Backbone as CSV, one residue per row, in Angstrom:
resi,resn,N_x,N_y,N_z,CA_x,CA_y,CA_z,C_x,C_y,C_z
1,UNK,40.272,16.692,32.308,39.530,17.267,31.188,39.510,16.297,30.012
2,UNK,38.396,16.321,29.141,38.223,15.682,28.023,39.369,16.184,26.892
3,UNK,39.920,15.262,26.078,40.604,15.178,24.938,40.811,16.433,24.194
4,UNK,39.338,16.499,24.142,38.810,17.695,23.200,38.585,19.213,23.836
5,UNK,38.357,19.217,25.394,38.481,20.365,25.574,39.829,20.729,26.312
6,UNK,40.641,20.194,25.922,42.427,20.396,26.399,42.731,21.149,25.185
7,UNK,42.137,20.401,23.367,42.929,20.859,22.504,42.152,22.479,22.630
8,UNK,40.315,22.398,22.650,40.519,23.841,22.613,40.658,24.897,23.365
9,UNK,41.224,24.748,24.270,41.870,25.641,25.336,43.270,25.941,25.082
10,UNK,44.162,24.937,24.465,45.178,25.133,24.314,45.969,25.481,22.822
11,UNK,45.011,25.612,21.716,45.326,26.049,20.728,43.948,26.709,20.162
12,UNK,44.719,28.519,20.487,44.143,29.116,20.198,43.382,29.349,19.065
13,UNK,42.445,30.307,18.353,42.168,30.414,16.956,43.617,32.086,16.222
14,UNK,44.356,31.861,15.873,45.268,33.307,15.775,45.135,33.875,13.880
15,UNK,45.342,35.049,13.493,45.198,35.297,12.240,46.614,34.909,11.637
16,UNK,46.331,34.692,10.307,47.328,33.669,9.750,48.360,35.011,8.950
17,UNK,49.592,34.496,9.079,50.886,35.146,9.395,51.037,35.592,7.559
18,UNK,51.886,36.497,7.323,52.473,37.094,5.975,52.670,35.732,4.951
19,UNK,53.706,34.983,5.322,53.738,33.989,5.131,52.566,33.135,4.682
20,UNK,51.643,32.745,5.504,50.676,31.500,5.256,49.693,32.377,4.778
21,UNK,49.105,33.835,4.560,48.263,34.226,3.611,49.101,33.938,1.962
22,UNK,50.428,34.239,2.014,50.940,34.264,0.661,50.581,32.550,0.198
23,UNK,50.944,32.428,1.265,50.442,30.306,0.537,49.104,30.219,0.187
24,UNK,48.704,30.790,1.065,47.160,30.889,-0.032,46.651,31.861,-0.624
25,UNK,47.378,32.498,-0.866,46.981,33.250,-2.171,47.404,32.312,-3.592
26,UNK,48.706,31.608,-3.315,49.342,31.005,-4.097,48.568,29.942,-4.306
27,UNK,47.719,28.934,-3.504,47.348,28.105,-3.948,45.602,28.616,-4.406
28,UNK,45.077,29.414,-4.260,44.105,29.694,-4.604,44.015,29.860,-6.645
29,UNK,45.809,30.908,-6.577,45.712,30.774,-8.146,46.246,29.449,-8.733
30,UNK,46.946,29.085,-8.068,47.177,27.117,-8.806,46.113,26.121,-8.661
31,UNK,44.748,26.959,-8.576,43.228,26.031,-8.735,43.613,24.649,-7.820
32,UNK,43.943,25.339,-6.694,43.997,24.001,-5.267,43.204,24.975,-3.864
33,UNK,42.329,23.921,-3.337,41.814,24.382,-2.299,42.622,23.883,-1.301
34,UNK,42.159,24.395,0.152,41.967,24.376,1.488,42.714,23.131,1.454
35,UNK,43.782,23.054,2.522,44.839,22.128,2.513,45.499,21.140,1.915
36,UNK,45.481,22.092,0.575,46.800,21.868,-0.415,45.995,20.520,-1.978
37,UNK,45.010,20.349,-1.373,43.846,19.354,-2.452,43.964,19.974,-3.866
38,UNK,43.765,19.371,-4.674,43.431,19.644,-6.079,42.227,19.857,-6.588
39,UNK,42.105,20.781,-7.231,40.772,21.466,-7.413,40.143,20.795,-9.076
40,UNK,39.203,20.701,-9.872,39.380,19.818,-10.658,39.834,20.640,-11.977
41,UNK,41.110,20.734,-12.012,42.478,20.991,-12.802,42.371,19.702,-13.925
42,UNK,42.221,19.645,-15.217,42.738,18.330,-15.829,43.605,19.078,-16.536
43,UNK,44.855,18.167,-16.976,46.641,18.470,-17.473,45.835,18.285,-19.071
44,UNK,46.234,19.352,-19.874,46.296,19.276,-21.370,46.316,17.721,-21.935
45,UNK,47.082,17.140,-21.492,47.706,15.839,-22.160,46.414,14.797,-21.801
46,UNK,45.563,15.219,-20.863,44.718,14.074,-20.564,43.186,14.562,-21.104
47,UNK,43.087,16.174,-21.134,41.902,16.768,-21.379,41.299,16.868,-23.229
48,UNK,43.139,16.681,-23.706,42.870,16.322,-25.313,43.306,15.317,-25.723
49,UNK,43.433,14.124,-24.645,43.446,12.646,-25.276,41.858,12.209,-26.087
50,UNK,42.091,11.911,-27.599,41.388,11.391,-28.517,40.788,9.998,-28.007
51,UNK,39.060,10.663,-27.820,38.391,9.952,-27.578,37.646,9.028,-28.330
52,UNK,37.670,9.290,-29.651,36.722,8.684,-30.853,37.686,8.217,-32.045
53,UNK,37.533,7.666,-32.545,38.245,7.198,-34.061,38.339,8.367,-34.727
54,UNK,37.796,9.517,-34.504,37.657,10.766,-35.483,38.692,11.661,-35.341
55,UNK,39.547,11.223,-33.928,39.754,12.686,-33.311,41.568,11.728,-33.013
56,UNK,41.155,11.015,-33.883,43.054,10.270,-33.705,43.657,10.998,-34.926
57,UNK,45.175,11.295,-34.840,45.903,12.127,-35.948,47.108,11.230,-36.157
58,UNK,47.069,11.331,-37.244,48.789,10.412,-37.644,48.921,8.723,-37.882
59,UNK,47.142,8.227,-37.163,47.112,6.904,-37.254,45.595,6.433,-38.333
60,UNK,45.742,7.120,-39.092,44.438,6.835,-39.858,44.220,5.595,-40.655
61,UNK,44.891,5.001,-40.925,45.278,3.890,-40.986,44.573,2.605,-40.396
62,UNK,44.866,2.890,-39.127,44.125,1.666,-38.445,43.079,2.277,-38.236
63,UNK,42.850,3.347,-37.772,41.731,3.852,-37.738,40.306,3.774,-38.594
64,UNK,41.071,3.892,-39.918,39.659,2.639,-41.242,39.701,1.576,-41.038
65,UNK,40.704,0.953,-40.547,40.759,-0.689,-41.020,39.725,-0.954,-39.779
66,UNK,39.904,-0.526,-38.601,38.887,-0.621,-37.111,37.522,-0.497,-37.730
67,UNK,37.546,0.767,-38.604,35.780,1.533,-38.941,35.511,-0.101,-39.910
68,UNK,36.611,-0.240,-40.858,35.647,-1.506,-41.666,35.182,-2.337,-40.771
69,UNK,36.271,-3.052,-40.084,35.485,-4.121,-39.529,34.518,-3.741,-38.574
70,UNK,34.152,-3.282,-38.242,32.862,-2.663,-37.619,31.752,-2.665,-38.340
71,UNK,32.142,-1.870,-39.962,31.076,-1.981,-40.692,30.596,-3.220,-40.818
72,UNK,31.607,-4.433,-41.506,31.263,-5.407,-42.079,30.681,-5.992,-40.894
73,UNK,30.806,-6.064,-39.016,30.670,-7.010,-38.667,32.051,-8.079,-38.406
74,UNK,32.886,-8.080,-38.615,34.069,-9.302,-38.588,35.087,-8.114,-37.614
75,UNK,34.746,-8.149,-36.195,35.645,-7.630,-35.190,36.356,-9.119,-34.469
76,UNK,37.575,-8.847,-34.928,38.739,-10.123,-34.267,38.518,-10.096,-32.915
77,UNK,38.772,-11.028,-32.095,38.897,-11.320,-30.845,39.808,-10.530,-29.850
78,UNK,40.906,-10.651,-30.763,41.925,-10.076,-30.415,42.926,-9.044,-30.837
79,UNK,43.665,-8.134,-30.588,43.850,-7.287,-31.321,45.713,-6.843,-30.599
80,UNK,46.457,-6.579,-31.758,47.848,-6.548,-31.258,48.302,-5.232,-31.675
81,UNK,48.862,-3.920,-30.970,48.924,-2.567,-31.532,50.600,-2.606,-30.907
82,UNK,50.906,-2.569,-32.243,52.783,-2.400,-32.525,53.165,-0.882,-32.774
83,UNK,54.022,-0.539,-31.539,54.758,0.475,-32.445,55.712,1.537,-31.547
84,UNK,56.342,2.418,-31.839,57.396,3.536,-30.634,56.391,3.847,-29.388
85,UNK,57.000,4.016,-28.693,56.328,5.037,-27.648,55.440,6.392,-27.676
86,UNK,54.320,5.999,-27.179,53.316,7.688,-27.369,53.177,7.711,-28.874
87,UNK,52.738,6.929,-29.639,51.827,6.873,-30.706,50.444,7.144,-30.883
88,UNK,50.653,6.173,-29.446,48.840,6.285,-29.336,48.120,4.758,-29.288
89,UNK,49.090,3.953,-28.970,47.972,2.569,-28.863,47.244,2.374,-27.490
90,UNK,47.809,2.870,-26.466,46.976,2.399,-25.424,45.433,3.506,-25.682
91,UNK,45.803,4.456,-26.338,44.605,5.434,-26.077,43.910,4.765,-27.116
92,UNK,43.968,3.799,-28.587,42.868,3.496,-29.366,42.586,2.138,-28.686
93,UNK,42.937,1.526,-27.794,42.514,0.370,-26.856,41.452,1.297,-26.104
94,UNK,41.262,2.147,-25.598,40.483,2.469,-24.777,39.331,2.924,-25.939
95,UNK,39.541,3.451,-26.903,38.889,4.076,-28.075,38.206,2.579,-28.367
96,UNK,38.280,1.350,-28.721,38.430,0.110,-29.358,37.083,0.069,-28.283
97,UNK,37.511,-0.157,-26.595,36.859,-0.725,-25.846,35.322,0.024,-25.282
98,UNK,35.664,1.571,-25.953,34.375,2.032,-25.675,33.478,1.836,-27.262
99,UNK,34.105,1.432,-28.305,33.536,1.274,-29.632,32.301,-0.040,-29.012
100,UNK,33.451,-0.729,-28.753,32.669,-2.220,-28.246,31.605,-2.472,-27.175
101,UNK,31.624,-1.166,-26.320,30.720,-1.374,-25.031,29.141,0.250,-25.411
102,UNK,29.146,0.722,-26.230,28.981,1.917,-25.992,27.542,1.761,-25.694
103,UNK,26.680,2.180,-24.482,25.377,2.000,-24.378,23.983,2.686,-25.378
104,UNK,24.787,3.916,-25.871,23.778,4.578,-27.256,23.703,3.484,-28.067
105,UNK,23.966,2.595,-28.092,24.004,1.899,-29.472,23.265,0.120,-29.712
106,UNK,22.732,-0.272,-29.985,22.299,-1.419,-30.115,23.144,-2.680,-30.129
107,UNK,24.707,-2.223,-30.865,25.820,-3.299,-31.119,26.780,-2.434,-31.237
108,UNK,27.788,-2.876,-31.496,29.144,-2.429,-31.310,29.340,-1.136,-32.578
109,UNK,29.869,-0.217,-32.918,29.841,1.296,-33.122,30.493,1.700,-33.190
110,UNK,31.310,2.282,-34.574,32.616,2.988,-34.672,32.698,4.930,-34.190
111,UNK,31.232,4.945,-33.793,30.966,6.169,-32.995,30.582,6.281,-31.998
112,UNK,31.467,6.115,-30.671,30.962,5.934,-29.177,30.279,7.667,-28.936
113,UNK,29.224,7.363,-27.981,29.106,8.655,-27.854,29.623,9.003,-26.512
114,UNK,29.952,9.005,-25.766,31.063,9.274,-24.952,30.313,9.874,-23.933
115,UNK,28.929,10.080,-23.713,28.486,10.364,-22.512,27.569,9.217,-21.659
116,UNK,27.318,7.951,-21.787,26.899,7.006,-21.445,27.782,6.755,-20.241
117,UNK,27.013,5.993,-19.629,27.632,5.159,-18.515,28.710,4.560,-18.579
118,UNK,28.896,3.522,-19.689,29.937,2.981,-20.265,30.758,3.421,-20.693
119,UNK,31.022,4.646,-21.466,31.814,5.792,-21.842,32.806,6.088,-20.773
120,UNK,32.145,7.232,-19.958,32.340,7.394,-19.055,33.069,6.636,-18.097
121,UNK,32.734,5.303,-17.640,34.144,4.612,-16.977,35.068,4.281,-17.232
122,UNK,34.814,4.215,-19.073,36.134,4.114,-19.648,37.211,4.783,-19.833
123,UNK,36.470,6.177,-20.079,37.306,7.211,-20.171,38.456,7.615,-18.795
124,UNK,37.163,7.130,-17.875,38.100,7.131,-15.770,38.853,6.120,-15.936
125,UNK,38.599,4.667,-16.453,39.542,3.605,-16.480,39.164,3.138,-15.098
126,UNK,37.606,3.350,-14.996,37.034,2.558,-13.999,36.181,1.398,-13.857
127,UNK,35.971,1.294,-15.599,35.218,-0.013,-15.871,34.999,-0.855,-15.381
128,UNK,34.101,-1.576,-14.777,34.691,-3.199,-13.798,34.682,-4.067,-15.256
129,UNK,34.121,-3.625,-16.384,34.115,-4.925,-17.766,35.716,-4.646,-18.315
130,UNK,35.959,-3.465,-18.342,37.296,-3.097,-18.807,38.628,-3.299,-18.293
131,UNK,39.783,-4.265,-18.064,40.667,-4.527,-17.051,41.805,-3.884,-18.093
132,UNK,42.257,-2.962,-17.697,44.286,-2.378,-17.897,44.973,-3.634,-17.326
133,UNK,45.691,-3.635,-18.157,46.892,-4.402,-17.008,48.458,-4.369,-17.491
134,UNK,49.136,-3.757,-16.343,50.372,-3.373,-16.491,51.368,-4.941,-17.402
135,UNK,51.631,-4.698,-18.438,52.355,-6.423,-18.224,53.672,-6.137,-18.142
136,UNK,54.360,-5.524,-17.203,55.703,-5.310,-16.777,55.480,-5.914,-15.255
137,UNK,54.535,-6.052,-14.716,54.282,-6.140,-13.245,52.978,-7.420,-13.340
138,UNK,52.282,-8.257,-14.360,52.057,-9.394,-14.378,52.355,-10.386,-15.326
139,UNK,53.875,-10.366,-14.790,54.331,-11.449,-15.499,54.747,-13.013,-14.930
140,UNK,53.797,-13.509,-14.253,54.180,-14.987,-13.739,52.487,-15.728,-14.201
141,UNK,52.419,-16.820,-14.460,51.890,-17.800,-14.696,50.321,-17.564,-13.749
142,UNK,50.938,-17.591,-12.453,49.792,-17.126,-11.541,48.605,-16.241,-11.780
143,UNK,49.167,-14.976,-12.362,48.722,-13.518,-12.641,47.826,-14.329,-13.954
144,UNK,47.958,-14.971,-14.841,47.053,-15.241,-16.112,46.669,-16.006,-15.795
145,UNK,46.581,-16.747,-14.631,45.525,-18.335,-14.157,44.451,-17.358,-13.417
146,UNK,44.759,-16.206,-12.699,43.930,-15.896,-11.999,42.964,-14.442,-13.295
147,UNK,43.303,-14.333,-14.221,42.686,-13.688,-14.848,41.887,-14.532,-15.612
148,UNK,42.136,-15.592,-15.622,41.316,-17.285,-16.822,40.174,-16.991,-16.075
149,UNK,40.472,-17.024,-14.408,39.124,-17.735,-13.137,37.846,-16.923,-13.918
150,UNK,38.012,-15.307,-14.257,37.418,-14.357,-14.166,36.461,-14.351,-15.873
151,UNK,37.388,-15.118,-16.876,36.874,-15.088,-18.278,35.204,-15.152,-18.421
152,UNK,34.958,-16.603,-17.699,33.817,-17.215,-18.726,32.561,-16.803,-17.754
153,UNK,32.521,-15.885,-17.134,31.767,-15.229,-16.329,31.166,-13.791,-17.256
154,UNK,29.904,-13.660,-17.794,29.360,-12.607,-18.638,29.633,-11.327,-17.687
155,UNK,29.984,-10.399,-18.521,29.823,-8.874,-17.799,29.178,-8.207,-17.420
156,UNK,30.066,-7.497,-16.133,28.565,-7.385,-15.638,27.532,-5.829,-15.921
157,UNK,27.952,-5.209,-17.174,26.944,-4.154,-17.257,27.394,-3.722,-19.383
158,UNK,28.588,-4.261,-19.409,29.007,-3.838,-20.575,28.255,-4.776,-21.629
159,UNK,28.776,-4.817,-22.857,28.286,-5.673,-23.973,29.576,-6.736,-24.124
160,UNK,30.812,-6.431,-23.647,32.214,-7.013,-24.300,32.888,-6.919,-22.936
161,UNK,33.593,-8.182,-22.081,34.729,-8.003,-21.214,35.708,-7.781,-21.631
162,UNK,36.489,-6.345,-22.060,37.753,-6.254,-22.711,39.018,-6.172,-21.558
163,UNK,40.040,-7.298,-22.201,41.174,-6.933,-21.327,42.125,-6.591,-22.008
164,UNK,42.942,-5.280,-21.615,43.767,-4.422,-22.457,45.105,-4.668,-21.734
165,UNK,46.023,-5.523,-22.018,47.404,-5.400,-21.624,48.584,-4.561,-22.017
166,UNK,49.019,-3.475,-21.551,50.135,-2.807,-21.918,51.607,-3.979,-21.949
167,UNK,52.725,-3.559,-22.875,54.016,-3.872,-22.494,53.708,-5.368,-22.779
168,UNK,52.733,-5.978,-23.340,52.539,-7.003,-23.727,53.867,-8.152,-23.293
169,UNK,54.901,-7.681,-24.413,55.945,-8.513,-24.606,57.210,-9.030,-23.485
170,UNK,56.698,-8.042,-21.830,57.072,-8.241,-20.682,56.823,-9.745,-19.842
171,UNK,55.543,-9.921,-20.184,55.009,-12.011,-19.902,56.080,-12.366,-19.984
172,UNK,56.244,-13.588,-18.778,57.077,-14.761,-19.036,56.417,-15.315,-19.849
173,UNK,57.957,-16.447,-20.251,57.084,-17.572,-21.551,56.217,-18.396,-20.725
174,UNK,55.763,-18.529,-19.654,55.062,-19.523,-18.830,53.971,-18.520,-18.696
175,UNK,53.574,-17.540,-18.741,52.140,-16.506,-18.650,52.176,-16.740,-20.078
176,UNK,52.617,-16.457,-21.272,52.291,-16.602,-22.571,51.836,-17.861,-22.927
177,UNK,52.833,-18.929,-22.425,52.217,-20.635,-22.662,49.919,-20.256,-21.913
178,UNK,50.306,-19.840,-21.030,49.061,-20.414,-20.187,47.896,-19.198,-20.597
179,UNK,48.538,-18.298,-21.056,47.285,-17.046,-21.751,47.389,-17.841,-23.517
180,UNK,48.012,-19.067,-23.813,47.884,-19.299,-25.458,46.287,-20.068,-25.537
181,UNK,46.181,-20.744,-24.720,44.487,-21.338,-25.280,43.264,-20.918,-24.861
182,UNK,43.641,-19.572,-23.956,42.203,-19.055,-23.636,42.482,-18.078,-25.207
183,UNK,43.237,-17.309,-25.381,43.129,-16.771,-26.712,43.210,-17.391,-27.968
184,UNK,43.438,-18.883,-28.404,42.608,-19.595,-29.059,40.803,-19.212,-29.438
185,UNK,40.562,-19.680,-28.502,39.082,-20.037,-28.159,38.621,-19.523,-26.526
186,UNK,38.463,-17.984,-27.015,38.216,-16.685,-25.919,36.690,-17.211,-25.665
187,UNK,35.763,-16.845,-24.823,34.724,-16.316,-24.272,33.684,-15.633,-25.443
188,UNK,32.797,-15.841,-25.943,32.149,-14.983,-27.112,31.919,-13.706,-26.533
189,UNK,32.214,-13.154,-25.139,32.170,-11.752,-24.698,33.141,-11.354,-24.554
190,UNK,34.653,-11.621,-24.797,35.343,-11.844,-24.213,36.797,-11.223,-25.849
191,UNK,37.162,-9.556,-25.278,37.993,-9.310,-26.241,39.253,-8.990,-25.739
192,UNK,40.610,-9.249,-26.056,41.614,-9.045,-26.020,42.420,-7.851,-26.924
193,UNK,43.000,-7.223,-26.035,43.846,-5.864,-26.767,44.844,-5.986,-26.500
194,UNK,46.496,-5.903,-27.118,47.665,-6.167,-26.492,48.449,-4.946,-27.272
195,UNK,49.480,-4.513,-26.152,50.017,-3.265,-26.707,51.341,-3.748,-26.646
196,UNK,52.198,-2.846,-27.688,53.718,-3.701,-27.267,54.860,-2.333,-28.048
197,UNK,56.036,-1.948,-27.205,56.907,-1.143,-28.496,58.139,-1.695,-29.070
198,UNK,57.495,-3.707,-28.714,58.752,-4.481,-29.415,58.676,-6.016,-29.690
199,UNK,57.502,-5.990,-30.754,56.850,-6.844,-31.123,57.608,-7.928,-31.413
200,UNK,58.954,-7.955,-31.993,60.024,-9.348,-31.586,59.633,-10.284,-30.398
201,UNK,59.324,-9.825,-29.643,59.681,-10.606,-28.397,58.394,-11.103,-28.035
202,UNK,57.379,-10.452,-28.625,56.439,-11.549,-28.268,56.033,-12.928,-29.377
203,UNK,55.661,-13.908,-28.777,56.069,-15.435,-29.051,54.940,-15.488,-30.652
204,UNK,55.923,-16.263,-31.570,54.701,-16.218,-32.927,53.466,-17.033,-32.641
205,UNK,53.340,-17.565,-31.684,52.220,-18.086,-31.210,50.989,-17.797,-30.734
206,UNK,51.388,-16.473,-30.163,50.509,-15.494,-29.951,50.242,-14.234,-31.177
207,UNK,51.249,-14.052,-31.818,51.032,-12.685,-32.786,49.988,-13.867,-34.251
208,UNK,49.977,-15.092,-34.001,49.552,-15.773,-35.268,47.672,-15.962,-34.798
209,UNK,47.590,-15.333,-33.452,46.342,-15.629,-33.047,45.648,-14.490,-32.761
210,UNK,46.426,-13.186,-33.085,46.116,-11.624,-33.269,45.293,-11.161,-34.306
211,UNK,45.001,-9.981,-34.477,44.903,-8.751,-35.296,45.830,-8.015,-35.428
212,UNK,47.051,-7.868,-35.913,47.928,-6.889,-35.882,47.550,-5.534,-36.632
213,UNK,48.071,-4.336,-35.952,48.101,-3.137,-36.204,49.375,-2.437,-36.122
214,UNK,50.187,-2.167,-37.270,51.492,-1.429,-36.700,51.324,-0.050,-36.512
215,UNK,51.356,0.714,-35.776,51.342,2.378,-35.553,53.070,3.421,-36.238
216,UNK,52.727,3.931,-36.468,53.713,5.119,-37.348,54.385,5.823,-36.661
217,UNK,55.417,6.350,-36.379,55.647,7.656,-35.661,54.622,9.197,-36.484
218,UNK,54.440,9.984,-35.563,53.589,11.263,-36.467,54.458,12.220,-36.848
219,UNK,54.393,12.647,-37.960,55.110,13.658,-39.187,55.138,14.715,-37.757
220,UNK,56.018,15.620,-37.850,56.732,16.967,-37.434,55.383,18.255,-37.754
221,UNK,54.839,17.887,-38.945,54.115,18.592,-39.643,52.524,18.606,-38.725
222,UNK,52.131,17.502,-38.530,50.973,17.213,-38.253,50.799,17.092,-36.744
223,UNK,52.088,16.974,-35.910,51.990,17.161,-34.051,51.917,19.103,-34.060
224,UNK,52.772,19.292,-34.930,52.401,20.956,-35.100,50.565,21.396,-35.049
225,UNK,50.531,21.131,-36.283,49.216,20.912,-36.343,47.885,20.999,-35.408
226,UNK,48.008,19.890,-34.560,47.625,19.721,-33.723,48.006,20.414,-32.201
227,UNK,49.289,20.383,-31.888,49.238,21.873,-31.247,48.648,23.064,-31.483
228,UNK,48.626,23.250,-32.216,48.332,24.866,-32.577,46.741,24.524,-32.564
229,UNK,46.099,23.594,-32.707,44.754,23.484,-32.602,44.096,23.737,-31.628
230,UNK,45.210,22.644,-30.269,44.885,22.753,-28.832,45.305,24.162,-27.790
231,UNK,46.359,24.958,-28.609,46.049,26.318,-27.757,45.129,27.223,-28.072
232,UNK,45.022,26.657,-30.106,43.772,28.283,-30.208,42.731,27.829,-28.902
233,UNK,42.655,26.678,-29.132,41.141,26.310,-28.437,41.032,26.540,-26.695
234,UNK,42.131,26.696,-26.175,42.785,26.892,-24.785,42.677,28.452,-24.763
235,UNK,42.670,29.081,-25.852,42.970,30.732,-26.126,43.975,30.972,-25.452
236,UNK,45.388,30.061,-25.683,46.485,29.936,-25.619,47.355,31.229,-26.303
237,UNK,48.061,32.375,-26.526,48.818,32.732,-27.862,50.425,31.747,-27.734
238,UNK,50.873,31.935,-28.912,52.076,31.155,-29.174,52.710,31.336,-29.990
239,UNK,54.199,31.412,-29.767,55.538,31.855,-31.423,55.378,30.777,-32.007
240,UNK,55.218,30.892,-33.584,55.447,29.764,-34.119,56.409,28.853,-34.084
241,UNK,58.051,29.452,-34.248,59.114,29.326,-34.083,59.457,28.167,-32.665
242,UNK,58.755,28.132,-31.368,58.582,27.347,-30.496,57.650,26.538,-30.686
243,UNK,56.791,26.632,-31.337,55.704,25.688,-31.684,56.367,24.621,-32.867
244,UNK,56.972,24.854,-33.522,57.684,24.033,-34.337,58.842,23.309,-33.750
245,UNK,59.645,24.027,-32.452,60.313,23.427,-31.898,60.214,22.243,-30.912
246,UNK,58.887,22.425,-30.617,58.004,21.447,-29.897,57.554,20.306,-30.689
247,UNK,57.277,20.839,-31.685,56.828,19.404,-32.368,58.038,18.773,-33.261
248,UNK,59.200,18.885,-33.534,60.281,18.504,-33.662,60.942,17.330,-32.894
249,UNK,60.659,18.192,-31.591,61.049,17.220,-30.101,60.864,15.997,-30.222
250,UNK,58.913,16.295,-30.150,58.090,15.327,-29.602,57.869,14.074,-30.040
């Protein structure tokens, strides 16, 4: 007999047991389908990550200094965002890189509109103009020779090839030596974002060829704030008393 008519002869079709209805009942209310998949669920933390310069809290700061130079025209090459953990720099790198690419717009735009093409991959972090890059995990010499190959090649749909490095200050000094003269004298398409939560350690050679931005920790007052914004809007209810305890934490 064929493959296929062994299996269906030999495994019956039977109704599904106390047990495996309760699993799916269970996964039906945890918004997961048919063998255990994820249904499209997005986590709070990713569904109210601040997409626009408007919608950042606690960092307003850089947030004008970004809008001027935009206004005036004089956007640095490069750009260095200092500061604790979960501030918020990798999310205004992505904010930065859709300012710079946004297709509504004729030139670069301190108001992305966030439904474009370009938007949109940014927001997925699927850009092919847009490169993340872990710098805890490219740190050898190699890893920045083979990102040089890729520079002086125009993009291929954006306005700006932005490359956004997390953990910046992870590079060996031999990836920092060999990333120092393409960031000299970058690519005229060609922008650099570097994130770091320990700006010592990266080389003055590089921070003297930056934009620096230092980021703040956010007031107790104002993560409150903003909670309480994101459950009315969730039609969340909530004790204040835990809501303050939360933003205390955080």
């Amino acid at each position: 007999l064929r493959p296929a008519l062994c299996t269906e002869q030999m495994v019956a079709p039977s109704a599904p047991s106390r047990g495996a209805r309760a699993v799916t009942e269970w996964t039906a209310r945890e918004g997961r389908g048919y063998g255990g998949r994820a249904m499209s669920y997005l986590v709070l933390a990713r569904k109210w990550r601040p997409q626009t310069f408007s919608d950042l809290v606690g960092q307003e700061h850089v947030a004008q200094t970004l809008r001027n130079a935009f206004a005036q025209g004089r956007i640095a090459h490069a750009f260095l965002f200092t500061g604790p953990r979960g501030v918020g720099k990798t999310t205004i790198a992505r904010v930065l890189a859709k300012a710079l690419n946004c297709l509504s717009s004729d030139s670069p735009t301190v108001d992305p509109c966030g439904k474009c093409a370009a938007c949109e991959a940014i927001s997925r972090s699927s850009d092919v103009d847009v490169r993340e890059i872990d710098g805890a995990t490219w740190t050898k010499v190699e890893n920045i020779r083979e990102l040089q190959e890729t520079l002086p090649y125009l993009p291929a749909r954006d306005r700006f090839k932005v490359v956004i490095i997390d953990e910046v200050h992870m590079l060996s000094t031999g990836a920092f030596n060999a990333l120092l003269k393409t960031l000299e004298e970058p690519p005229p398409h060609v922008k650099f974002v570097f994130a770091t939560t320990e700006v010592h350690k990266v080389p003055i050679t590089i921070l003297s060829r930056c934009q620096r931005y230092d980021f703040k920790l956010l007031p107790a007052q104002k993560i409150r704030g903003r909670i309480e914004h994101i459950l009315k809007a969730e039609g969340v209810g909530f004790d204040d008393a835990a809501v303050s305890l939360v933003a205390r934490e955080g």
